[in-house]
Coordinates of C-alpha atoms in Angstrom, one line a residue:
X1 CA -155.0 -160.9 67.2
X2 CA -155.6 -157.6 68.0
X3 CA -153.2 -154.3 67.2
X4 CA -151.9 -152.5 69.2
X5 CA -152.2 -154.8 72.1
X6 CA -154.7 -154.4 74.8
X7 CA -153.2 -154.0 78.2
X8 CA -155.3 -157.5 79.0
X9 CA -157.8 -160.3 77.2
X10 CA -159.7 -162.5 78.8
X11 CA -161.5 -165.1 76.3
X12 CA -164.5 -167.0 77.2
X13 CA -166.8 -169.7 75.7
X14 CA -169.3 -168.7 73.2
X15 CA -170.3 -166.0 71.0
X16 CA -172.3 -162.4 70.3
X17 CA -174.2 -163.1 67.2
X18 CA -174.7 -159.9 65.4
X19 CA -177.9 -160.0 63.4
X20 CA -181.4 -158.6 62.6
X21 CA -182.0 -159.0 66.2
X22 CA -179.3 -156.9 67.3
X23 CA -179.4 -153.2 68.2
X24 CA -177.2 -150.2 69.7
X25 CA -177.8 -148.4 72.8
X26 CA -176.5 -145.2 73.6
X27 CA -176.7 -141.9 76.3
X28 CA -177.1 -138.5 74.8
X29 CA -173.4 -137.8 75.2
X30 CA -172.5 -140.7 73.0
X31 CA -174.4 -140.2 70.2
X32 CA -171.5 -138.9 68.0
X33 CA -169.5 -142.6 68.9
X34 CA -172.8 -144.5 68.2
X35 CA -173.5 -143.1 64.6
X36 CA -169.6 -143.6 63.5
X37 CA -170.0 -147.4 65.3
X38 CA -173.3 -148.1 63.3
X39 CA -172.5 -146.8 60.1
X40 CA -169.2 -149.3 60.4
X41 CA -171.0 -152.1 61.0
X42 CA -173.8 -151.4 59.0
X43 CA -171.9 -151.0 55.6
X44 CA -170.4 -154.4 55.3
X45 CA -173.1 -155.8 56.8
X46 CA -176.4 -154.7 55.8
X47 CA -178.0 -155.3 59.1
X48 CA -180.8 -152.8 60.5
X49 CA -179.0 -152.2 63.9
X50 CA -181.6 -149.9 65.1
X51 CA -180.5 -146.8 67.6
X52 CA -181.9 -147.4 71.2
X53 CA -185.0 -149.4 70.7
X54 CA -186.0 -153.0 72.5
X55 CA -183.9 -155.1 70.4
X56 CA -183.6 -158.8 71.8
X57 CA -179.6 -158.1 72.2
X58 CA -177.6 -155.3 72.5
X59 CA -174.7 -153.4 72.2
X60 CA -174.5 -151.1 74.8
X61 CA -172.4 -147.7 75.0
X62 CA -171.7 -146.3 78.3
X63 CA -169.5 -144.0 80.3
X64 CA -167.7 -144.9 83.2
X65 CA -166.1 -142.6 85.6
X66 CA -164.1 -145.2 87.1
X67 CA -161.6 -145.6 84.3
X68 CA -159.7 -143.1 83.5
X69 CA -159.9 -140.3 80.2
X70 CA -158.6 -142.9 77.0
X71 CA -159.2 -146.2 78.7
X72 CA -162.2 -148.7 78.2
X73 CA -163.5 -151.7 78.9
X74 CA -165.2 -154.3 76.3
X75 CA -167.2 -157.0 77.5
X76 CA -168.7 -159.6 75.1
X77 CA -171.4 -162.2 76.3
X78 CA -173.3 -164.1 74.2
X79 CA -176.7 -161.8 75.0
X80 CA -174.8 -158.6 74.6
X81 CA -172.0 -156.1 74.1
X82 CA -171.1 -153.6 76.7
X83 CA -168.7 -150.7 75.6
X84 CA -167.7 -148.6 78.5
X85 CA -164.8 -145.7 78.4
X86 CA -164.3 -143.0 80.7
X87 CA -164.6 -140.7 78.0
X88 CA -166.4 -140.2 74.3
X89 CA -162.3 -141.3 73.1
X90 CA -162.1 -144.7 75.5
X91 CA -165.6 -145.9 74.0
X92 CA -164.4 -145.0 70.6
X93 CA -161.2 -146.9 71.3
X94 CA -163.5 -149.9 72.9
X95 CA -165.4 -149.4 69.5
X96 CA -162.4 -150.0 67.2
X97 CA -161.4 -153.0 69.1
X98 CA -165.2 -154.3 68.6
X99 CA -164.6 -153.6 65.1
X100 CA -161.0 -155.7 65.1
X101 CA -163.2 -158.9 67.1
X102 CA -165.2 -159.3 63.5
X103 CA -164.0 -161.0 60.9
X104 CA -161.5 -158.6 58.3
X105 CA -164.9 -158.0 55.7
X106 CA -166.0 -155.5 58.2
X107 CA -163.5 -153.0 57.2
X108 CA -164.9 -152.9 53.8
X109 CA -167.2 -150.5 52.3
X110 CA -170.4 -152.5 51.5
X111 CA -171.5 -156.1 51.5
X112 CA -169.8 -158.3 49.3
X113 CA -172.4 -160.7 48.9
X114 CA -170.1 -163.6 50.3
X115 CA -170.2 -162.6 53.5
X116 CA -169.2 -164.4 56.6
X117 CA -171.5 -165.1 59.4
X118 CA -170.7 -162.2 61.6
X119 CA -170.0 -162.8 65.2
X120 CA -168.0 -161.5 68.2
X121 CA -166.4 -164.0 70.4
X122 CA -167.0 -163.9 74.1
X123 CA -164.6 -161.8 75.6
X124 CA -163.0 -159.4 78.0
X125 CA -161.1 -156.7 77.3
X126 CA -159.5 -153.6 79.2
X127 CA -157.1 -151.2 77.6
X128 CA -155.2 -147.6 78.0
X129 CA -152.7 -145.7 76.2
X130 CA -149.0 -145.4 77.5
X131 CA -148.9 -141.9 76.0
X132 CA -151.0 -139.0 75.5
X133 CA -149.7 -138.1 72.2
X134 CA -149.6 -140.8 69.5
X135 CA -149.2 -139.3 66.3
X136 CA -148.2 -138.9 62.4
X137 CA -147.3 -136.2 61.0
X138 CA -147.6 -135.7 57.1
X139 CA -145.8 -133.5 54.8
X140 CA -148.7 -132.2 52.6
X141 CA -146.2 -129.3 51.1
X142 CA -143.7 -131.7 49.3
X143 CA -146.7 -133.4 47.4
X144 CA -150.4 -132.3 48.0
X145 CA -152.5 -135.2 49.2
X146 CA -156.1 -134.5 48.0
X147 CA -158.7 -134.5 50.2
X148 CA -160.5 -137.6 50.3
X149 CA -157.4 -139.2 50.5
X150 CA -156.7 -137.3 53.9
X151 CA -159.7 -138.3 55.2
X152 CA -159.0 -142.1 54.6
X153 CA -155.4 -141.6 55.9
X154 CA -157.5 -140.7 59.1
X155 CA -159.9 -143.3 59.4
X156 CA -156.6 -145.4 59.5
X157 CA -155.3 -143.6 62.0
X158 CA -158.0 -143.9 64.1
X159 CA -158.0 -147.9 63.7
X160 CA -154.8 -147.9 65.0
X161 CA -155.7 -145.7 67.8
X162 CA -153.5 -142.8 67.5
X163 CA -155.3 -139.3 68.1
X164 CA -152.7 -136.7 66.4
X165 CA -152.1 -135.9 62.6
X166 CA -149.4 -132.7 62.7
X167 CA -149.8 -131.6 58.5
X168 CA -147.0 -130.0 57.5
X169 CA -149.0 -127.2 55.2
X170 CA -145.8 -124.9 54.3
X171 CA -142.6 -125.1 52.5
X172 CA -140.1 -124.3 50.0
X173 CA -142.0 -126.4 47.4
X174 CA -145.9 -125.3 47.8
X175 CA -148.4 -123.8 50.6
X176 CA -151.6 -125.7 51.0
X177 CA -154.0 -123.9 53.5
X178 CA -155.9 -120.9 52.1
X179 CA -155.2 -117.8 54.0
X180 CA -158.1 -114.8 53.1
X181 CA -156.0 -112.0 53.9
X182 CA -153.3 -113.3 51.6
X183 CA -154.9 -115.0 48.4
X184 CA -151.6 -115.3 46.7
X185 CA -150.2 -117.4 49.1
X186 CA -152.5 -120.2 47.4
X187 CA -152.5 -118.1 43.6
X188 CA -148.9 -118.6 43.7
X189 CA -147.5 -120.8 46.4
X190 CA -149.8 -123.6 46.0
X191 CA -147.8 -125.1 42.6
X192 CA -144.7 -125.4 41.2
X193 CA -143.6 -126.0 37.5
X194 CA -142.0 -129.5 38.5
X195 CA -140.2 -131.6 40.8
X196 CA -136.9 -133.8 40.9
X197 CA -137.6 -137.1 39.5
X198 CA -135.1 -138.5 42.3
X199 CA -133.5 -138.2 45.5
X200 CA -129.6 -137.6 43.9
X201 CA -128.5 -134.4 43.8
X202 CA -128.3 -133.9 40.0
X203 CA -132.1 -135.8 39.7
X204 CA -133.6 -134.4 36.6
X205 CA -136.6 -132.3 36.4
X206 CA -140.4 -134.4 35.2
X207 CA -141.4 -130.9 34.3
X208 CA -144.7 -132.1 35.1
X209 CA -146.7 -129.1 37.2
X210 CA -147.9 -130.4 41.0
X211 CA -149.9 -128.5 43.6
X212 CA -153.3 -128.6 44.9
X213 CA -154.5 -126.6 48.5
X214 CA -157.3 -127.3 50.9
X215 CA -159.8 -124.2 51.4
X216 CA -161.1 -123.2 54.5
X217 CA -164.0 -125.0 54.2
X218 CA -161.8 -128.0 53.4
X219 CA -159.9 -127.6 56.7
X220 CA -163.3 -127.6 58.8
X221 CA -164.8 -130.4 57.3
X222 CA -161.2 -132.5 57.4
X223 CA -161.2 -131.0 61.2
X224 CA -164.7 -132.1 61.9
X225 CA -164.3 -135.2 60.4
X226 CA -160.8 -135.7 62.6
X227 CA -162.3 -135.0 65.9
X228 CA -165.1 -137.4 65.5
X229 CA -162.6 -139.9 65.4
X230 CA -160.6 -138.5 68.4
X231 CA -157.8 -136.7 66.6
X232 CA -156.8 -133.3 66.9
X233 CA -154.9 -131.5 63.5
X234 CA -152.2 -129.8 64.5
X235 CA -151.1 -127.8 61.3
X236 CA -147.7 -126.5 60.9
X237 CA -146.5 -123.6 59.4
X238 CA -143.0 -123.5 58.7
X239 CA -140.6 -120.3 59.8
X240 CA -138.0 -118.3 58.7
X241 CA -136.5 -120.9 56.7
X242 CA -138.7 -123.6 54.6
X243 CA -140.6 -120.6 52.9
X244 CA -139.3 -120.1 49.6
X245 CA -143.2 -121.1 48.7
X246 CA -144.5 -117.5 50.4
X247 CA -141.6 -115.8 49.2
X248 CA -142.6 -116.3 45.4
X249 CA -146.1 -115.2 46.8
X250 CA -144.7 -112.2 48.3
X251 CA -141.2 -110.7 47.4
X252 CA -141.3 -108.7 50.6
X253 CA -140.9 -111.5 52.8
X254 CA -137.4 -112.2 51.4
X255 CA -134.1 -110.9 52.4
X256 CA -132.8 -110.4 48.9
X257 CA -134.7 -108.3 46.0
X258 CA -134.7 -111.8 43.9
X259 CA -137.4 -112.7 42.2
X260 CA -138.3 -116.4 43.5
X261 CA -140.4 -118.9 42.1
X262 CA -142.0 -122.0 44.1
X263 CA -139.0 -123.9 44.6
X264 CA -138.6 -127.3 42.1
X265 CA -135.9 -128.8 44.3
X266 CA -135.4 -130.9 47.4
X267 CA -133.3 -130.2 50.4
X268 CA -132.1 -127.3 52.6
X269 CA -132.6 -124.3 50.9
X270 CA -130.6 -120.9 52.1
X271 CA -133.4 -118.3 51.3
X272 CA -135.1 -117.2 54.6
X273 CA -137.9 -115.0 56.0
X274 CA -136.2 -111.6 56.4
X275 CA -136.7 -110.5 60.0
X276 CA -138.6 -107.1 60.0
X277 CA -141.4 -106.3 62.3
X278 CA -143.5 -106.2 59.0
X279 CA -142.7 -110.1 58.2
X280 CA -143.8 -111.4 62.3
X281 CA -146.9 -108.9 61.6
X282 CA -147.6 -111.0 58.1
X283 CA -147.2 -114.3 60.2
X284 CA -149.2 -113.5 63.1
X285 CA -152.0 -112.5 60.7
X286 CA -151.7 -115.8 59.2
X287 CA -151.9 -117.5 63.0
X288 CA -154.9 -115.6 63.4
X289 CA -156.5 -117.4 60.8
X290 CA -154.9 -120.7 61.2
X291 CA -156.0 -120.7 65.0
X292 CA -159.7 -119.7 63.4
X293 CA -159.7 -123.6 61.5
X294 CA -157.3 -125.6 63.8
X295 CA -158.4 -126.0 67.6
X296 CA -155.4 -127.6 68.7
X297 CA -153.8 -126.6 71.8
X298 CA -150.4 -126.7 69.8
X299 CA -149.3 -124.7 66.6
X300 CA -145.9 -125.7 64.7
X301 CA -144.0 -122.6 63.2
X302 CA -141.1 -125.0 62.5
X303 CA -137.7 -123.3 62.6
X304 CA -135.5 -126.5 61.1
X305 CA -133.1 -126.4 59.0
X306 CA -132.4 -122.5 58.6
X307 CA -129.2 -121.7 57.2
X308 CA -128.1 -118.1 57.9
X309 CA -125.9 -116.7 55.1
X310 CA -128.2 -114.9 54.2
X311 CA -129.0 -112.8 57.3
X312 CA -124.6 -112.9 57.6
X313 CA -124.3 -111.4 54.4
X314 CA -127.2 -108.8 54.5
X315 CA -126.7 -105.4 55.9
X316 CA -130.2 -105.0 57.1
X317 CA -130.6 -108.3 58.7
X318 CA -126.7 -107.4 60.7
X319 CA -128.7 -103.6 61.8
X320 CA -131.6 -105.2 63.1
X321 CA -129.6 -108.0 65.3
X322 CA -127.4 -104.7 66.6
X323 CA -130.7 -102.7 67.1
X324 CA -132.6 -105.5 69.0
X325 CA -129.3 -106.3 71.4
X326 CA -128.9 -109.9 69.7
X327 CA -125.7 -111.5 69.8
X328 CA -125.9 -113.0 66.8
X329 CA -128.6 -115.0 64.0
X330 CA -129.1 -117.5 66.3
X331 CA -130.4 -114.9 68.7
X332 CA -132.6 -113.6 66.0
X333 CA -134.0 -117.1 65.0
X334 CA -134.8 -116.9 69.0
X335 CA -136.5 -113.7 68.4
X336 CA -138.5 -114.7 65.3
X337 CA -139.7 -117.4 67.0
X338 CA -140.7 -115.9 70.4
X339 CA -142.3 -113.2 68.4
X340 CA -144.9 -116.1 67.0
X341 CA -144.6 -117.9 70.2
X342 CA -146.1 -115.2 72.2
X343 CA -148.6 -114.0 69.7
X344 CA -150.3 -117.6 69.8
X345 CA -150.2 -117.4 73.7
X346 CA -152.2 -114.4 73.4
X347 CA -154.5 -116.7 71.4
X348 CA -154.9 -119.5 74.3
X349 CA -152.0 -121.7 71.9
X350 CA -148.8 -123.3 72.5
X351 CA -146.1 -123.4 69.9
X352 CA -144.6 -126.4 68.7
X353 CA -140.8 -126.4 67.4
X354 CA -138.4 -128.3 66.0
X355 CA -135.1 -129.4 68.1
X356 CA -132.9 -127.0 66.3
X357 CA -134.8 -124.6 68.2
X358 CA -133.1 -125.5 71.8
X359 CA -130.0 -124.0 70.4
X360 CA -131.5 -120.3 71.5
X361 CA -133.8 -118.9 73.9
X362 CA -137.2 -120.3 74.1
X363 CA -140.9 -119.6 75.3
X364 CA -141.7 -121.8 78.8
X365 CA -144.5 -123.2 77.2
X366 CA -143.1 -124.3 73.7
X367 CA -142.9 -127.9 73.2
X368 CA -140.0 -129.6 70.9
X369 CA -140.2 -131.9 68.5
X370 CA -137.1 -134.4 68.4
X371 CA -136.0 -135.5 65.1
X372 CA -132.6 -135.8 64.8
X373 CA -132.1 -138.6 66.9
X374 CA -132.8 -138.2 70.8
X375 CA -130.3 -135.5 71.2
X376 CA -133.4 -133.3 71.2
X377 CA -135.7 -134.9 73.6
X378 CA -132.8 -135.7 76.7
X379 CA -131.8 -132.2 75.9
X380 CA -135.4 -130.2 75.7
X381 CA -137.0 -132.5 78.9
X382 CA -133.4 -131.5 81.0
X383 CA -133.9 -127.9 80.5
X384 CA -137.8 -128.5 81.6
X385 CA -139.7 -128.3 78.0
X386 CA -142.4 -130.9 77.0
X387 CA -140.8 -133.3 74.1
X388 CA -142.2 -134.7 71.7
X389 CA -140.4 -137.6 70.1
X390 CA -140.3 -138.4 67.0
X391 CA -136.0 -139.6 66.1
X392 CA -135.7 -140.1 62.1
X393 CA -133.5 -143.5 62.4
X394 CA -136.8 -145.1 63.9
X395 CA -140.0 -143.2 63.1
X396 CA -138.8 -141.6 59.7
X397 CA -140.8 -143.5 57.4
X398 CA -139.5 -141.8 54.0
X399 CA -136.6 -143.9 54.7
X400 CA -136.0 -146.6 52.5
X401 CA -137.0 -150.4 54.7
X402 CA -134.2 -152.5 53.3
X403 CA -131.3 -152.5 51.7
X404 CA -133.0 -154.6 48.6
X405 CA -132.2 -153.0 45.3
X406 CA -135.8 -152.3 44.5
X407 CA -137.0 -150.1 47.1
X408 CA -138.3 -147.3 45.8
X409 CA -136.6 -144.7 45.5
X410 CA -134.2 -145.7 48.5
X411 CA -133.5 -142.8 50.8
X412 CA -131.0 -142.5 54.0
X413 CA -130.9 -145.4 55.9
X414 CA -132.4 -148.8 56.1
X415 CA -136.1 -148.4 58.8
X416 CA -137.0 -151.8 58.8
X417 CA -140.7 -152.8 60.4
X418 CA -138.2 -153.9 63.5
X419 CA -136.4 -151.2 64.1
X420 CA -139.9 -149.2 64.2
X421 CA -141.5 -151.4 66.2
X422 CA -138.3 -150.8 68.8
X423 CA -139.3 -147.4 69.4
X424 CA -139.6 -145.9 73.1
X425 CA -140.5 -142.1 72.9
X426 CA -138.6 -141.9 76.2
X427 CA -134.9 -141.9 76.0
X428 CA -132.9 -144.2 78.0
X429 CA -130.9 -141.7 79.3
X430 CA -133.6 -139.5 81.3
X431 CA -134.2 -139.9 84.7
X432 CA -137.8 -140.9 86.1
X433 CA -138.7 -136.9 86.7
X434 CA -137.2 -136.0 83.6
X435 CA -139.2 -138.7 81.5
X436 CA -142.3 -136.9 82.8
X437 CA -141.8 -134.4 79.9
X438 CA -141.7 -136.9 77.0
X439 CA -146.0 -136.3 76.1
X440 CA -145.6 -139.3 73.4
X441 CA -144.4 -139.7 70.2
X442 CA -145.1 -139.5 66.2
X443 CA -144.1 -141.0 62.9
X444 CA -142.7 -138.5 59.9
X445 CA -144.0 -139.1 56.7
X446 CA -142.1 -136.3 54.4
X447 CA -143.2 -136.8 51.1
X448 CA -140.4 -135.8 48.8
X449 CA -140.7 -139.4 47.2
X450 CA -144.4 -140.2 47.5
X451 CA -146.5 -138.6 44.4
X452 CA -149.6 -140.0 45.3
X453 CA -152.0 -141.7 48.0
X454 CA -150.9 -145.2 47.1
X455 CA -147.4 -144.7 47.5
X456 CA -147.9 -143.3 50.9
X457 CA -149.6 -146.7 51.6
X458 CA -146.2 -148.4 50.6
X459 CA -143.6 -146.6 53.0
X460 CA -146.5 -145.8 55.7
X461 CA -147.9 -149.6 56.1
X462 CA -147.1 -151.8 58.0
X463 CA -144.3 -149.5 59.3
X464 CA -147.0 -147.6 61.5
X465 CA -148.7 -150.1 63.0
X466 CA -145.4 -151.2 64.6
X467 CA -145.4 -147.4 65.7
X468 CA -148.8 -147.0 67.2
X469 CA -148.2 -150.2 69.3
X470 CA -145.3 -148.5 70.7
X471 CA -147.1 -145.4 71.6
X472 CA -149.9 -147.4 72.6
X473 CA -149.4 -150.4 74.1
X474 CA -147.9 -150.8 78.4
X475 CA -145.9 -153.5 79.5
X476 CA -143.6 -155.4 77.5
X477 CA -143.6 -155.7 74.0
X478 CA -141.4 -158.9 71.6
X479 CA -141.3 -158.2 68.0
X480 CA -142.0 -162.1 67.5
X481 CA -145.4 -161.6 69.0
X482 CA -146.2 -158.5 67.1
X483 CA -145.4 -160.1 63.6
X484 CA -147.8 -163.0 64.3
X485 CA -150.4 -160.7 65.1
X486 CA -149.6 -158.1 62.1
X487 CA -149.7 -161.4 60.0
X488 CA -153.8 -161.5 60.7
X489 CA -153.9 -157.4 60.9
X490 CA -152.8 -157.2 57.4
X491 CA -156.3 -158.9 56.3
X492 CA -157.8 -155.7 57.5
X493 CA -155.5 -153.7 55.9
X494 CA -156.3 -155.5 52.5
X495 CA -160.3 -155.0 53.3
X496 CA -159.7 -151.2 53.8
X497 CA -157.5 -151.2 50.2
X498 CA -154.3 -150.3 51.8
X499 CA -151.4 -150.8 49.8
X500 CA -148.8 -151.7 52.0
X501 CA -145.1 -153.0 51.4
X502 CA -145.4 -156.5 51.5
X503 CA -142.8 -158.6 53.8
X504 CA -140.7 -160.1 50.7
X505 CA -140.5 -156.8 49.4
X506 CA -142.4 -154.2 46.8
X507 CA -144.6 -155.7 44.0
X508 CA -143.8 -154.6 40.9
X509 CA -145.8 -151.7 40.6
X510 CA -144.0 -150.3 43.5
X511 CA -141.0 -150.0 42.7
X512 CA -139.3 -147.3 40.5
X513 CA -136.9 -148.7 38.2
X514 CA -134.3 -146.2 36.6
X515 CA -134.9 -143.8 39.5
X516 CA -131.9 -143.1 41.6
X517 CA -131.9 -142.4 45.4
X518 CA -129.7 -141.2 48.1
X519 CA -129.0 -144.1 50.2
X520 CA -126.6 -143.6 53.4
X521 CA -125.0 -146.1 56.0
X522 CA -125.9 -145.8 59.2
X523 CA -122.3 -144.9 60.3
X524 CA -122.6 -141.8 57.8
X525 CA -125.8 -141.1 59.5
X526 CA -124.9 -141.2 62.8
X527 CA -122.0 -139.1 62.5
X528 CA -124.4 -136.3 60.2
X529 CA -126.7 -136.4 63.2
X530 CA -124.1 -135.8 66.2
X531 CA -123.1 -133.2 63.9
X532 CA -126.2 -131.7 63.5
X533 CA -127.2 -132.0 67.2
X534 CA -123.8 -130.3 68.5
X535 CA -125.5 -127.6 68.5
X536 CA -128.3 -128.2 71.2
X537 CA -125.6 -130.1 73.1
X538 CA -123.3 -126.7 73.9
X539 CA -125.9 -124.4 74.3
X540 CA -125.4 -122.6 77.5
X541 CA -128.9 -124.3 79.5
X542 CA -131.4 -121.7 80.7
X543 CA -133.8 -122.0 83.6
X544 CA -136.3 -124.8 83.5
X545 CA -139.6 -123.4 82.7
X546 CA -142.3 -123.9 84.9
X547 CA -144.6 -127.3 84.1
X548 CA -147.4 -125.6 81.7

């Protein structure tokens, strides 16, 4: 019963009994893997477990240079565990599937007093990732998440074996990462006087203050904490639209001489980043310091859902676009963002974009994010880019996951735990070569709807466990199989306190009586999105960039 599915089990007869008599044994190198596997068993158990000493049995940690970077083997006898990866992440990932072998009580913070006779049966098993990148990506901007909550989101992450979480720190409607150079960024941009108490268009105000930011220090620790469990942060900082939050910080990032607060709406909003050489020099400062906390190889500057009236109807923006030899706003959005783009190259970074982005020039070495449907991934890996995938109508998890009329707040239309679990990051209509590009894939958590920790749990679980098998998991997959499985999974969720929606629907407490949404067919969807997309599917192609 274990999630996501190895690549192969083999059971046997018998049992490891874990017990006063059992200890850990580790190399130098996987010392980090050994304290993190201890303190989880020790916890619910309150056995000894001691660190490389003469303990009758043993679980061994090893490295193996046979298997490759993310996979491992676990063996279980009856006198002993051996944990083998070809990496520190494959015997973490050998370690989580240890953890999954136990009864569900091990996911629990301390000994209940009733506990179960803790054993591991005798087994086999050997396991890989189909894709490199297996991700979530939450939208701390919308609705802060504070930080002890972040690092539980992560822990669960890490059970499920994904190894990305992209935060989404900037928008229209706070900014969440302290920036030194720029204290008001957080002073100002960090709250907002209230927020729509729906998704309809006309929702009323709860005039109830929200924001919240993490410090520096916060980032490092949440960093630190991230990478011992094999995940890398990628943050995201969203440009030239989405940014109505630094705006209010700083007038002079505007286009117009209005006066902005932190926005207190949802939705696309049509104030933008003006475009002079003073506003990249803000942003690269910012990178600077975001590329001090973050390690990640990638960096999102966003560039969705930018409306350009504003740079249409403003006479500065129109000289700038003549004085650069732009064709039009598109070409400047180009520009913006291949100002950024190449400042982070400089910096030993890659630049992550949204699909809108294809509709314009790009950097070789950016990487798209495809959301509105798979228009963006068969268009970015055709033209050469790296993809990541990540199409709304299966990985959008805001998205209301029925049509029942008490889902919370019910938005767009209906995900179901099927229709997640159906997800391939790699779209049907690439060829073998052009699949190549597709890294992986991620779930969207955008929080517009989700005020607190808990209701994350609702439209996050069990929603991403179908997910992460589907990033995870080679071979075949049959939905029947999975749901029999996620049937025993969901007692581990339940020890970890995870509120997730249950099959028959939200308990009471989770739904949101009075409180309207903005539900949509999926034939109105389908027809916004090939809209939306028409876009990247005209642009004149450029040269495929060299494999980075």
């Amino acid at each position: 019963m274990l999630l996501p599915r190895p690549a192969s089990v083999h059971r046997r007869s018998g049992a490891f009994p874990l017990d006063e008599a059992t200890g850990l044994t580790a190399p130098p190198e996987l010392l980090p893997t050994a304290h993190w596997l201890l303190d989880a068993l020790r916890r619910p158990t309150r056995l000894p477990l001691p660190l490389n000493t003469d303990a009758p049995r043993r679980i061994a940690l090893e490295l193996d240079d046979a298997l490759g970077p993310e996979e491992y083997r676990l063996t279980v006898e009856p006198e002993g565990i051996r944990v083998a990866g070809g990496s520190r992440a494959g015997v973490f990932y050998g370690g989580q599937t240890l953890l999954q072998l136990l009864p569900p009580d091990v996911y629990r913070a301390a000994a209940t007093g009733h506990a179960p006779r803790w054993s591991v049966p005798a087994v086999t098993v050997e396991d890989r990732p189909r894709f490199a990148w297996r991700g979530l990506l939450l939208d701390v901007a919308r609705h802060f998440m504070p930080k002890h909550a972040l690092l539980r989101l992560i822990d669960l992450l890490a059970l499920h074996r994904l190894n990305v979480l992209h935060l989404h720190l900037t928008d229209d409607q706070g900014w969440r990462v302290e920036i030194r150079r720029y204290p008001r960024l957080t002073e100002v941009g960090s709250w907002r006087a209230s927020s729509p108490l729906g998704a309809a268009e006309d929702a009323p105000d709860d005039n109830r203050p929200h924001g919240g930011y993490y410090t520096q220090d916060d980032i490092r620790e949440i960093v630190a904490f991230a990478a011992d469990r094999h995940i890398s942060i990628v943050p995201e900082i969203d440009v030239p639209g989405h940014s109505q939050a630094a705006i209010a910080a700083y007038p002079e990032l505007g286009v117009t001489d209005a006066r902005l607060g932190v926005r207190t709406r949802w939705g696309v909003n049509p104030h933008l980043l003006n475009a002079e050489e003073s506003t990249v020099a803000f942003y690269r400062h910012v990178l600077d310091e975001i590329t001090e906390l973050f390690p990640s190889l990638h960096v999102g500057i966003g560039g969705d859902e930018c409306p350009k009236e504003q740079w249409r109807q403003d006479a500065r923006t129109q000289q700038l676009i003549a004085e650069r030899g732009l064709a039009d706003e598109k070409g400047l959005q180009s520009w913006f963002t291949t100002q950024l783009a190449d400042h982070l190259g400089t910096l030993g970074r890659r630049v992550l974009v949204w699909d809108e982005a294809l509709e314009g020039p790009l950097p070789d070495s950016a990487m798209i994010a495809s959301w509105r449907g798979t228009a963006g991934a068969v268009t970015g890996a055709r033209r050469g880019f790296d993809v990541l995938s990540c199409p709304d109508h299966l990985v959008y998890l805001d998205y209301r996951q029925s049509e029942q009329d008490d889902e919370p707040i019910p938005f767009s239309i209906p995900l179901t735990l099927e229709d997640a679990y159906s997800f391939d990051p790699v779209p049907a209509a690439l060829t073998a070569e052009e699949a190549t590009r597709v890294v992986g894939g991620q779930a969207n958590v955008w929080t517009e709807h989700m005020d607190s920790p808990r209701t994350v749990d609702y439209y996050v679980f069990p929603r991403l466990c179908a997910v992460a098998e589907a990033l995870w998991t080679t071979g075949e997959r049959d939905f029947g199989e999975f749901r029999v499985r996620l049937q025993a999974h969901l007692a581990r969720l339940d020890a970890f306190g995870v509120e997730y929606r249950r099959p028959d629907g939200p308990l009471p407490w989770q739904t949101r009586p009075g409180v309207r949404g903005k539900p949509s067919t999926r034939e109105e969807w389908d027809a916004l999105i090939d809209r939306l997309t028409a876009g990247i599917r005209t642009a004149a192609p450029t040269s495929p960039p060299a494999r980075a």
